[in-house]
Structure formats: structure tokens, C-alpha cells
mmCIF file of C-alpha atoms in Angstrom:
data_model
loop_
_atom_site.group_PDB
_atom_site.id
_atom_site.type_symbol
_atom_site.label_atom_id
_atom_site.label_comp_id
_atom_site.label_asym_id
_atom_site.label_seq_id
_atom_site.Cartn_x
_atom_site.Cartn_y
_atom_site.Cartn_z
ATOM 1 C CA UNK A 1 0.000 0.000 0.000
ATOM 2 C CA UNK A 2 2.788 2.803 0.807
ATOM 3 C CA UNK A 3 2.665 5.189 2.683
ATOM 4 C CA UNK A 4 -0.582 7.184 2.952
ATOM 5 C CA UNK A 5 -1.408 11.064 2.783
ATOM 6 C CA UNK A 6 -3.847 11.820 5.014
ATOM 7 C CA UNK A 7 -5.165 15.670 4.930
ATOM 8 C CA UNK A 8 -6.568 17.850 7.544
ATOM 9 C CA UNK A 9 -9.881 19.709 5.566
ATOM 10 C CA UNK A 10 -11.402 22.551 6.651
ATOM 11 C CA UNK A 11 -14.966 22.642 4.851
ATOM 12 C CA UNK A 12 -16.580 20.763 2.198
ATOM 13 C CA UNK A 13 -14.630 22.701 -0.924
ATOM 14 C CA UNK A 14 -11.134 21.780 0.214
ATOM 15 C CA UNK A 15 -12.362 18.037 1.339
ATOM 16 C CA UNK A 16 -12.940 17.718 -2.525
ATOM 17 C CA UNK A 17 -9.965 19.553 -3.828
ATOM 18 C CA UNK A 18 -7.721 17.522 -1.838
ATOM 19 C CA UNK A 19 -9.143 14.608 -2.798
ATOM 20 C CA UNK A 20 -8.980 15.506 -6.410
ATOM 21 C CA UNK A 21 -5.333 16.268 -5.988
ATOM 22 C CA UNK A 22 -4.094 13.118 -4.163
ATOM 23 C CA UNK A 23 -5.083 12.796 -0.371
ATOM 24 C CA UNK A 24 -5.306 8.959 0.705
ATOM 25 C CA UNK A 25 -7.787 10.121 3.592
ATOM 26 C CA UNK A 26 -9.220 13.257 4.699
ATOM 27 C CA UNK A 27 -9.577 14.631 8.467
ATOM 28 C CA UNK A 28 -13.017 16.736 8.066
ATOM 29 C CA UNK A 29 -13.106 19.798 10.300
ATOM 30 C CA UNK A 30 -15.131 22.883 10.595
ATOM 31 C CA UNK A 31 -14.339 26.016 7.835
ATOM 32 C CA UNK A 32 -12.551 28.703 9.792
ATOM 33 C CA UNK A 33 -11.173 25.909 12.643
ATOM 34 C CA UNK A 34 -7.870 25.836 11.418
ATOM 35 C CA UNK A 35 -6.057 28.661 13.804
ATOM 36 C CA UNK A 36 -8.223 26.169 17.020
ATOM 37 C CA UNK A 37 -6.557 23.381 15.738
ATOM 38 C CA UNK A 38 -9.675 21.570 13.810
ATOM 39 C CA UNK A 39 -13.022 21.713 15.516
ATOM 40 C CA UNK A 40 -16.316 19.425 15.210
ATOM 41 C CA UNK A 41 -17.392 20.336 11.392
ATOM 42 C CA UNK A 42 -21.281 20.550 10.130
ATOM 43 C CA UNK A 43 -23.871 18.068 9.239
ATOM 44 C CA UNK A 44 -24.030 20.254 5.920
ATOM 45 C CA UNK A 45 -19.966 19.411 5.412
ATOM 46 C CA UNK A 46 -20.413 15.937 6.017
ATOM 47 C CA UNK A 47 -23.165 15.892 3.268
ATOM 48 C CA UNK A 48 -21.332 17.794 0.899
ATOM 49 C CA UNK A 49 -18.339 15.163 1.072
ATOM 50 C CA UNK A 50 -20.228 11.990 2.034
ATOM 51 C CA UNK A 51 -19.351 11.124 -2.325
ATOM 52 C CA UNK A 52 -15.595 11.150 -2.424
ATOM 53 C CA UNK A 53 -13.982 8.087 -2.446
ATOM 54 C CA UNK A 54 -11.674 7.828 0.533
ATOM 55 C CA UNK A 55 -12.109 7.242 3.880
ATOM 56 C CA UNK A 56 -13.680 10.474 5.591
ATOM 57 C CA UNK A 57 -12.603 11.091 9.537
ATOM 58 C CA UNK A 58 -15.051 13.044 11.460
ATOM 59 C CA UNK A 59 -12.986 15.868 13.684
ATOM 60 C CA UNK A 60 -15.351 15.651 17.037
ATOM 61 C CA UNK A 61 -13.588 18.936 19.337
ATOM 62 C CA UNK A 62 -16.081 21.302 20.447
ATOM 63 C CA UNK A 63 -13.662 23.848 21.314
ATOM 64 C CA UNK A 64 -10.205 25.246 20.758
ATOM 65 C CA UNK A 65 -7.328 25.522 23.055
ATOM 66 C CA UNK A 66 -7.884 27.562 26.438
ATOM 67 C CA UNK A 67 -6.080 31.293 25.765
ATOM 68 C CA UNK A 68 -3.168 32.331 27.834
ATOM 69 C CA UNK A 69 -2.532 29.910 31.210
ATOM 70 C CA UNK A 70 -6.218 28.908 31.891
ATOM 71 C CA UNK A 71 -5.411 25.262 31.657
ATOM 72 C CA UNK A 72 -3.941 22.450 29.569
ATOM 73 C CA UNK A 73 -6.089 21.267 26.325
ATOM 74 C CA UNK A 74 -8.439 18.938 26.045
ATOM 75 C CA UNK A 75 -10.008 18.837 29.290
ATOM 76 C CA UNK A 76 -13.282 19.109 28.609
ATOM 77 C CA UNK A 77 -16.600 19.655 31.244
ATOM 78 C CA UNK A 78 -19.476 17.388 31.783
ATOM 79 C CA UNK A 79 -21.621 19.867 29.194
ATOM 80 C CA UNK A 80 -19.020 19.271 26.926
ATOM 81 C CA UNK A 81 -17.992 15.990 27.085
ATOM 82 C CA UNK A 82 -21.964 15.118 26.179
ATOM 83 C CA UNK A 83 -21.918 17.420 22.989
ATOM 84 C CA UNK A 84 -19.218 15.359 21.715
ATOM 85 C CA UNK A 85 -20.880 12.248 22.615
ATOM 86 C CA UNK A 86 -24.345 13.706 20.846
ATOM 87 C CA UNK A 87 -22.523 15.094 17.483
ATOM 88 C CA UNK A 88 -20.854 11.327 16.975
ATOM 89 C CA UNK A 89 -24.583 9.807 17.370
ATOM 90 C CA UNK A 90 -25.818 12.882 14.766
ATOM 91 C CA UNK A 91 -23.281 12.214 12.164
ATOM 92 C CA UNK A 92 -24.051 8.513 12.736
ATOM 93 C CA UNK A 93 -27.743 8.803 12.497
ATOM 94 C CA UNK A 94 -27.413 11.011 9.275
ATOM 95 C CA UNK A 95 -26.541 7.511 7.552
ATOM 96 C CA UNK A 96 -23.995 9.638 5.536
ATOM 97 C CA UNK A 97 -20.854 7.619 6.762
ATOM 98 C CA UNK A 98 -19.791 4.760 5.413
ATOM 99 C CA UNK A 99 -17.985 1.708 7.046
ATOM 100 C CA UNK A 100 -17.289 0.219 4.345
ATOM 101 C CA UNK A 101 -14.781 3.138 3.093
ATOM 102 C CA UNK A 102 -13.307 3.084 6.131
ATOM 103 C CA UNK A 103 -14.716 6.415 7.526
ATOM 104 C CA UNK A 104 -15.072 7.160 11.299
ATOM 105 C CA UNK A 105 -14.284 9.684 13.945
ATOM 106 C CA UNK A 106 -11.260 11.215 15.548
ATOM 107 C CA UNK A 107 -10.828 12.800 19.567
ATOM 108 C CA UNK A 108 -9.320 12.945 22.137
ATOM 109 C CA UNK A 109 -9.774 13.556 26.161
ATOM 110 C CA UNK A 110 -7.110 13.907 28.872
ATOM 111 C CA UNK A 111 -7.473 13.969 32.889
ATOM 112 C CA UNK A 112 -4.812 15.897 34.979
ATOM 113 C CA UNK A 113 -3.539 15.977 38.405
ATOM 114 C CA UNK A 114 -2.270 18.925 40.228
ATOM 115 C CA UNK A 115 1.411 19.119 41.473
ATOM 116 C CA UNK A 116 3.082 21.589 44.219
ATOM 117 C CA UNK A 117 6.385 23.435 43.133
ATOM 118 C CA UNK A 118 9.358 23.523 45.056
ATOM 119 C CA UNK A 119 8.110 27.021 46.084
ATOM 120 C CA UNK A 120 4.351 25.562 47.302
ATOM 121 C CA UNK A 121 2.467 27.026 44.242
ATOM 122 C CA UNK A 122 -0.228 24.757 42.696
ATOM 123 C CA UNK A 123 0.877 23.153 38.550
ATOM 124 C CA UNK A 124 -0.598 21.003 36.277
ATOM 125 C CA UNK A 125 1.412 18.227 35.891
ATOM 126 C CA UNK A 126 1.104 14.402 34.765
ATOM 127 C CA UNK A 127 -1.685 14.149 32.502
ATOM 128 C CA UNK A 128 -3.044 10.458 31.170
ATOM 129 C CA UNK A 129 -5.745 9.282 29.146
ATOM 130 C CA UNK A 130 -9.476 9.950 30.103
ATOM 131 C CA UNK A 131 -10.579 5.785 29.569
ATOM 132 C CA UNK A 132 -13.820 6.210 30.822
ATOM 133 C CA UNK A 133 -15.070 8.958 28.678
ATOM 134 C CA UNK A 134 -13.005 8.021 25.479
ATOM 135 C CA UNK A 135 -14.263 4.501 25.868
ATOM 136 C CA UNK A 136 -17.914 5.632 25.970
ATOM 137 C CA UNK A 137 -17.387 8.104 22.992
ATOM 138 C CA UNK A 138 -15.902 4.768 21.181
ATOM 139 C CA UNK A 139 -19.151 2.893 21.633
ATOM 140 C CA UNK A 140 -21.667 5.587 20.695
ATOM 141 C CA UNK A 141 -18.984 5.619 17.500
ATOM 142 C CA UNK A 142 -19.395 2.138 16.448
ATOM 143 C CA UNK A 143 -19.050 0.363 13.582
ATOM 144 C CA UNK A 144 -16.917 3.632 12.595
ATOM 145 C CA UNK A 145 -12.902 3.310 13.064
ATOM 146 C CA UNK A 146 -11.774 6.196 16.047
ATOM 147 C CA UNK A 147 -8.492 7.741 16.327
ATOM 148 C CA UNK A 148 -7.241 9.522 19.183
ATOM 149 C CA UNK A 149 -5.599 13.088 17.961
ATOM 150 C CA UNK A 150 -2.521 14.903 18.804
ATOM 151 C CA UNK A 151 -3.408 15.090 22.533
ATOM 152 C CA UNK A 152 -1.119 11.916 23.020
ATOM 153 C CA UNK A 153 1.348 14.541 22.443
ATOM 154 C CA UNK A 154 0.424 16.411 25.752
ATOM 155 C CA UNK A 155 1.135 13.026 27.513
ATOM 156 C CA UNK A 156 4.479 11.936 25.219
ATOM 157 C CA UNK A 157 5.483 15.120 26.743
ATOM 158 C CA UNK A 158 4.416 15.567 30.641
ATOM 159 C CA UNK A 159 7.004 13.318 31.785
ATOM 160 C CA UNK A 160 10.023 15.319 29.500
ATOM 161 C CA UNK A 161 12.086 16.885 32.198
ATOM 162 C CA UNK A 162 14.928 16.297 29.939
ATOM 163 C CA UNK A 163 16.273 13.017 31.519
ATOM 164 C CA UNK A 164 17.593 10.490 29.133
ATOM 165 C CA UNK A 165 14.443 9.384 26.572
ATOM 166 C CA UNK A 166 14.797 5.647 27.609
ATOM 167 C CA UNK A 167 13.795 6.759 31.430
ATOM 168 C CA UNK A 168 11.103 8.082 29.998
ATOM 169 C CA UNK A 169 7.723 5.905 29.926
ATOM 170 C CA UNK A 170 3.754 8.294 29.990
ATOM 171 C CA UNK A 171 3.739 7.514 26.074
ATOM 172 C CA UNK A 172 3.910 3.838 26.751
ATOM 173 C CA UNK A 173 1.090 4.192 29.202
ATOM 174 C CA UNK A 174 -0.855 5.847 26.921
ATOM 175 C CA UNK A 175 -0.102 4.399 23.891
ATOM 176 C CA UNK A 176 -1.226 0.986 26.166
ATOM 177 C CA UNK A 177 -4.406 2.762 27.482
ATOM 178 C CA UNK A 178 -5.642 3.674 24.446
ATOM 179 C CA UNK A 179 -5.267 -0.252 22.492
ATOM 180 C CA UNK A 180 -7.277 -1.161 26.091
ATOM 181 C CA UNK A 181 -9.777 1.353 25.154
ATOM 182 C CA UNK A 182 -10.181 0.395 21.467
ATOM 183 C CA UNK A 183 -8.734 3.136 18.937
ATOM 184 C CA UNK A 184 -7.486 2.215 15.995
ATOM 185 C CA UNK A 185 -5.348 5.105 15.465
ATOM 186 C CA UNK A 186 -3.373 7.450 16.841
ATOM 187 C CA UNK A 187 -2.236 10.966 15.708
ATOM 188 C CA UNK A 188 0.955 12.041 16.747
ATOM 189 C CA UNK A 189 3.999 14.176 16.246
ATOM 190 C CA UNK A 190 6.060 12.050 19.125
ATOM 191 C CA UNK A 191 5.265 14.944 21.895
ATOM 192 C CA UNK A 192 4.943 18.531 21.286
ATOM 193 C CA UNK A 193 6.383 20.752 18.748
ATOM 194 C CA UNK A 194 6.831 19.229 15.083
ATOM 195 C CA UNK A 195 7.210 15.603 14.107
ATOM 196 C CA UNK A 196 10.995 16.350 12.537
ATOM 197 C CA UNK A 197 12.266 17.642 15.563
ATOM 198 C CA UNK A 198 10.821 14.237 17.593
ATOM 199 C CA UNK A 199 12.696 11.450 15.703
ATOM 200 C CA UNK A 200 13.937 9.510 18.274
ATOM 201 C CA UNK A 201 10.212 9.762 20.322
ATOM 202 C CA UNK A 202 8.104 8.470 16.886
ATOM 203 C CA UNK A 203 10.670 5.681 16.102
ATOM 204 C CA UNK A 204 9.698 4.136 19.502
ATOM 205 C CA UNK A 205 6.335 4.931 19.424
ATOM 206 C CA UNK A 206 5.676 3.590 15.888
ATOM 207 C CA UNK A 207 7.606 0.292 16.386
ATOM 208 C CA UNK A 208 5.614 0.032 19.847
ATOM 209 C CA UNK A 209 2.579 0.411 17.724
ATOM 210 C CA UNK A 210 3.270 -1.907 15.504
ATOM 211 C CA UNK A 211 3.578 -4.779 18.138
ATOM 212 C CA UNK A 212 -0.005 -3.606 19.695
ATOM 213 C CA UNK A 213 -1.771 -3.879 16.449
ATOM 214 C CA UNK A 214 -2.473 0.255 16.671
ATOM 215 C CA UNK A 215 -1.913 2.586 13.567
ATOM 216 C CA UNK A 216 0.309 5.536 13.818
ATOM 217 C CA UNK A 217 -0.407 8.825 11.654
ATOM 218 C CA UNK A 218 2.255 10.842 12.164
ATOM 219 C CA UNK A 219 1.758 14.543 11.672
ATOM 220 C CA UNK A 220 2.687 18.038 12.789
ATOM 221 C CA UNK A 221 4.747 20.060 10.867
ATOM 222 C CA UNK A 222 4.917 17.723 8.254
ATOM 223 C CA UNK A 223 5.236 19.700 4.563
ATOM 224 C CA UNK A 224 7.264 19.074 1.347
ATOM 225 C CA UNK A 225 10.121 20.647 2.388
ATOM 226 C CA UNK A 226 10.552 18.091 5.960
ATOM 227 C CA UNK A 227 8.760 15.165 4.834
ATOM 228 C CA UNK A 228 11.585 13.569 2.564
ATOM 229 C CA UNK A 229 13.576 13.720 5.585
ATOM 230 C CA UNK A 230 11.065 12.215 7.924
ATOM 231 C CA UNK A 231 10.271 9.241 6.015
ATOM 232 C CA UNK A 232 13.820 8.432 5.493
ATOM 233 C CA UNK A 233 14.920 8.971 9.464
ATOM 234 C CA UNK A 234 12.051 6.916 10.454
ATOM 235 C CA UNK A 235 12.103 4.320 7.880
ATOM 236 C CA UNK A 236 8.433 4.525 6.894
ATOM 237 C CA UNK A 237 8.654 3.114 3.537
ATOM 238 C CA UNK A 238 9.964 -0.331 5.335
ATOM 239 C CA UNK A 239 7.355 -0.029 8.091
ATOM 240 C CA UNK A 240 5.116 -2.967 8.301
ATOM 241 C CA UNK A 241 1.816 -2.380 8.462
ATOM 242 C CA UNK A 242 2.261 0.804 6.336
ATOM 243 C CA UNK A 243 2.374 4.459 8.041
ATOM 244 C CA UNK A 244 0.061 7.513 7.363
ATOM 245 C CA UNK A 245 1.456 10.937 7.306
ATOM 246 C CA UNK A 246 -0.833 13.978 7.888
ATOM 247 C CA UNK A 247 -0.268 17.328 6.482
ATOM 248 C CA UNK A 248 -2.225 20.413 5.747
ATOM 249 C CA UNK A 249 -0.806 21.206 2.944
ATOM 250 C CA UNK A 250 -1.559 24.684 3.236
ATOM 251 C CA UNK A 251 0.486 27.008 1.787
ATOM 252 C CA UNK A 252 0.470 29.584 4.854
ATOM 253 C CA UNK A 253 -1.550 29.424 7.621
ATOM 254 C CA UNK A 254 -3.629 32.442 6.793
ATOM 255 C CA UNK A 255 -5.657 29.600 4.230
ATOM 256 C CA UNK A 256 -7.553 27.018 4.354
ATOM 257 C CA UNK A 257 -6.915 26.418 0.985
ATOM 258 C CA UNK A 258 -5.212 23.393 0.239
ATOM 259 C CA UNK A 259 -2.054 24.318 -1.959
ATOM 260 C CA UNK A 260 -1.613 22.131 -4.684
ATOM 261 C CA UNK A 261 2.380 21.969 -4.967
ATOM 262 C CA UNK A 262 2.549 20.974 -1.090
ATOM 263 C CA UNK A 263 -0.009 17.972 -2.267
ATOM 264 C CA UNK A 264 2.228 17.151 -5.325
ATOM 265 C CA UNK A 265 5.358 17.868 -3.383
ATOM 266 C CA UNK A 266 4.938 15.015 -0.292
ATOM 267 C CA UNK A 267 3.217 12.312 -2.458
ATOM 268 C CA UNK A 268 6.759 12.687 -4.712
ATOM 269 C CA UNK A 269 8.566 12.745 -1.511
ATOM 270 C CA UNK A 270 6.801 9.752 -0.070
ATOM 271 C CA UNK A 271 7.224 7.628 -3.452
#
């Protein structure tokens, strides 16, 4: 199969465009979500694409980050936490997905704990995998495949104090926690930042992965200028099963347009 493009849409138009230019699977999220980070799209969207011919990935986030220090991402309230869990069954019920293609739903939910500093002032600190609630949003998604987003990457990365990377085990855990749950994906640019800069992180993580039975898609960062290099530092081409990158493909981040030459540019890259 090779490795597979996978790209991030935002609205019905550039869901069509990019799969008229090359995309292996899109990532539908709502037009104007892109500066949030991709939020839940509309019922109109998901008609409008429900005819291309790849898979189709439902983005289910009913909010963007928190602004300023309010909080780490994706920690969501009860109120919240049940609009997710009512847009999955509305998408469902709209009989517009299709199993058969492979389409289905991508989120993600972390809990937190509370640390004190050296100096007695309250952190956030460890963060792990919300099982309960992702494991109820996985039912009310079935038949449909889920995939848990980049919010692994908040966990890859809440145990980085800069020790040496083989002391370091939170993306086992929840790379573990979320094959227990049932996912059969995972999003991830090996911990926070951009996927180039996290070699060493993804080559564990994918070769984990590949032992649990659990798909990688790696992404962040990724555009035809870094993605040559990325396949060839992480071996993706010789990857068994085969690896799914995910890219924009914008060409700045003022558009949602997808840019043609960054479509043309990573499918030569990635052969």
C-alpha cells in the first residue's frame, strides 16, 4: 500500500480539492477551525463530502485551546464531554458515513492531576488518558474506526524533564491505554512541537505500535520541504503495516486552501 497522505480539511470545498489532488484520507473539520486546531465540522460538510472516495474522519472537538494559562487542552466539562458524545450519534444517524470506506471519527480527552512546586504554588502536571469517557465516545462511535488526535502529544510530553528518553515511559502508558480502550489510530507528532524535531520519540512509538496492532499517523509540521527527511529517518517506507502521514498542505496558515504543490510535493517525496 505505501505510505498514505492523510489531509486535515477545513470545509466541504477543500475536502474535494484535496481529494482531487491526491489525499489517501481526509480529516473533516469545521471552515474557519484551522487557527483552534480543527473543531467538530457541520452536518451540511459531512453531506457535501459523504461522495468522495476515501475514507472520511469526522474531527469531534467542540472547542479550541484555552487562551493564555487557563489550563492544559483537552479537558473538557461534563456539558461538553456530552456534545461530543451527541454530534458522533448525529453524524451517525445522518446515515452519511460509510464503514465500508473506512470512515469514522477522531478525539481525544485527557485527565490531569495537580502538582506543588518547590516554592508551594499549585501546577498542572502528569496528565493520562481519560478511559472512561473516550471509551464511551468509542461505543456511541461504532461500527466507525476512532483515532485519538494529537493530545497523546500532551502526555508523550508531561514526563520530559529532559532526563535520558529511555527513562522516559507516559507515552507507553498511553499508547497501552488507548489499544485497552479500542482506537485504531493514533495521531501524533512524538510529543509537542513538530514531528521532525521528535525522531527519536516516533521511532519508539511507531515500532511500539506496531507490536499492539495500533496505527500511527504521524503529523505536525509535516510539509514538502521536511517530509523527505522524515520518512527516510524513520524508515516509513519499510514499516510494516504501512504508516500515514498527515499534512495540511496549506500554503500559509492564513488559508484554508489546500495548496496544490505541497499535495504534489509530499506524495513525490513519499514515493
Amino acid at each position: 500500500m505505501g505510505i498514505g497522505l492523510e489531509i486535515p480539511v477545513f470545509g466541504a470545498h477543500a475536502a474535494s480539492r484535496a481529494v482531487e489532488l491526491g489525499a489517501s484520507r481526509i480529516e473533516l473539520n469545521a471552515t474557519g477551525s484551522y487557527v483552534d486546531g480543527g473543531l467538530t465540522p457541520s452536518l451540511e460538510d459531512l453531506e457535501n463530502v459523504a461522495h468522495v472516495k476515501v475514507p472520511v474522519r469526522v474531527m469531534i472537538r467542540p472547542r479550541g485551546p484555552p487562551s493564555g494559562t487557563q489550563g492544559r487542552d483537552f479537558i473538557y466539562s461534563d456539558k461538553e464531554f456530552k456534545q461530543m458524545e451527541a454530534d458522533i450519534r448525529r453524524f451517525k444517524e445522518a446515515g452519511l458515513l460509510n464503514e465500508a470506506r473506512g470512515d469514522g471519527f477522531v478525539f481525544g480527552i485527557l485527565k490531569e492531576t495537580p502538582r506543588l512546586t518547590n516554592e508551594g504554588g499549585p501546577r498542572v502536571s502528569k496528565c493520562w488518558i481519560d478511559k472512561d469517557r473516550c471509551h464511551k465516545l468509542i461505543e456511541a462511535a461504532y461500527p466507525f474506526k476512532t483515532v485519538f488526535h494529537r493530545a497523546f502529544d500532551e502526555i508523550v510530553s508531561s514526563d520530559d524533564d529532559g532526563s535520558n528518553i529511555n527513562e522516559r515511559y507516559a507515552w507507553n502508558m498511553g499508547l497501552e491505554d488507548l489499544v485497552g480502550c479500542g482506537f485504531d489510530g493514533i495521531l501524533t507528532s512524538g510529543g509537542l512541537g513538530h514531528a521532525v524535531n521528535n525522531i527519536s520519540m516516533l521511532d519508539r512509538i511507531i515500532t511500539r505500535a506496531e507490536m499492539l496492532g495500533i496505527e500511527i499517523i504521524v503529523g505536525g509540521g509535516i510539509r514538502r520541504h521536511n517530509v523527505g527527511e522524515l520518512s527516510q529517518r524513520l524508515k516509513l517506507k519499510q514499516r510494516e503495516p504501512s504508516i500515514f502521514v498527515h499534512s495540511a498542505c496549506l500554503s500559509t496558515p492564513d488559508s484554508e486552501h489546500v495548496d496544490a504543490n505541497e499535495v504534489t510535493g509530499i506524495l513525490s517525496e513519499l514515493g
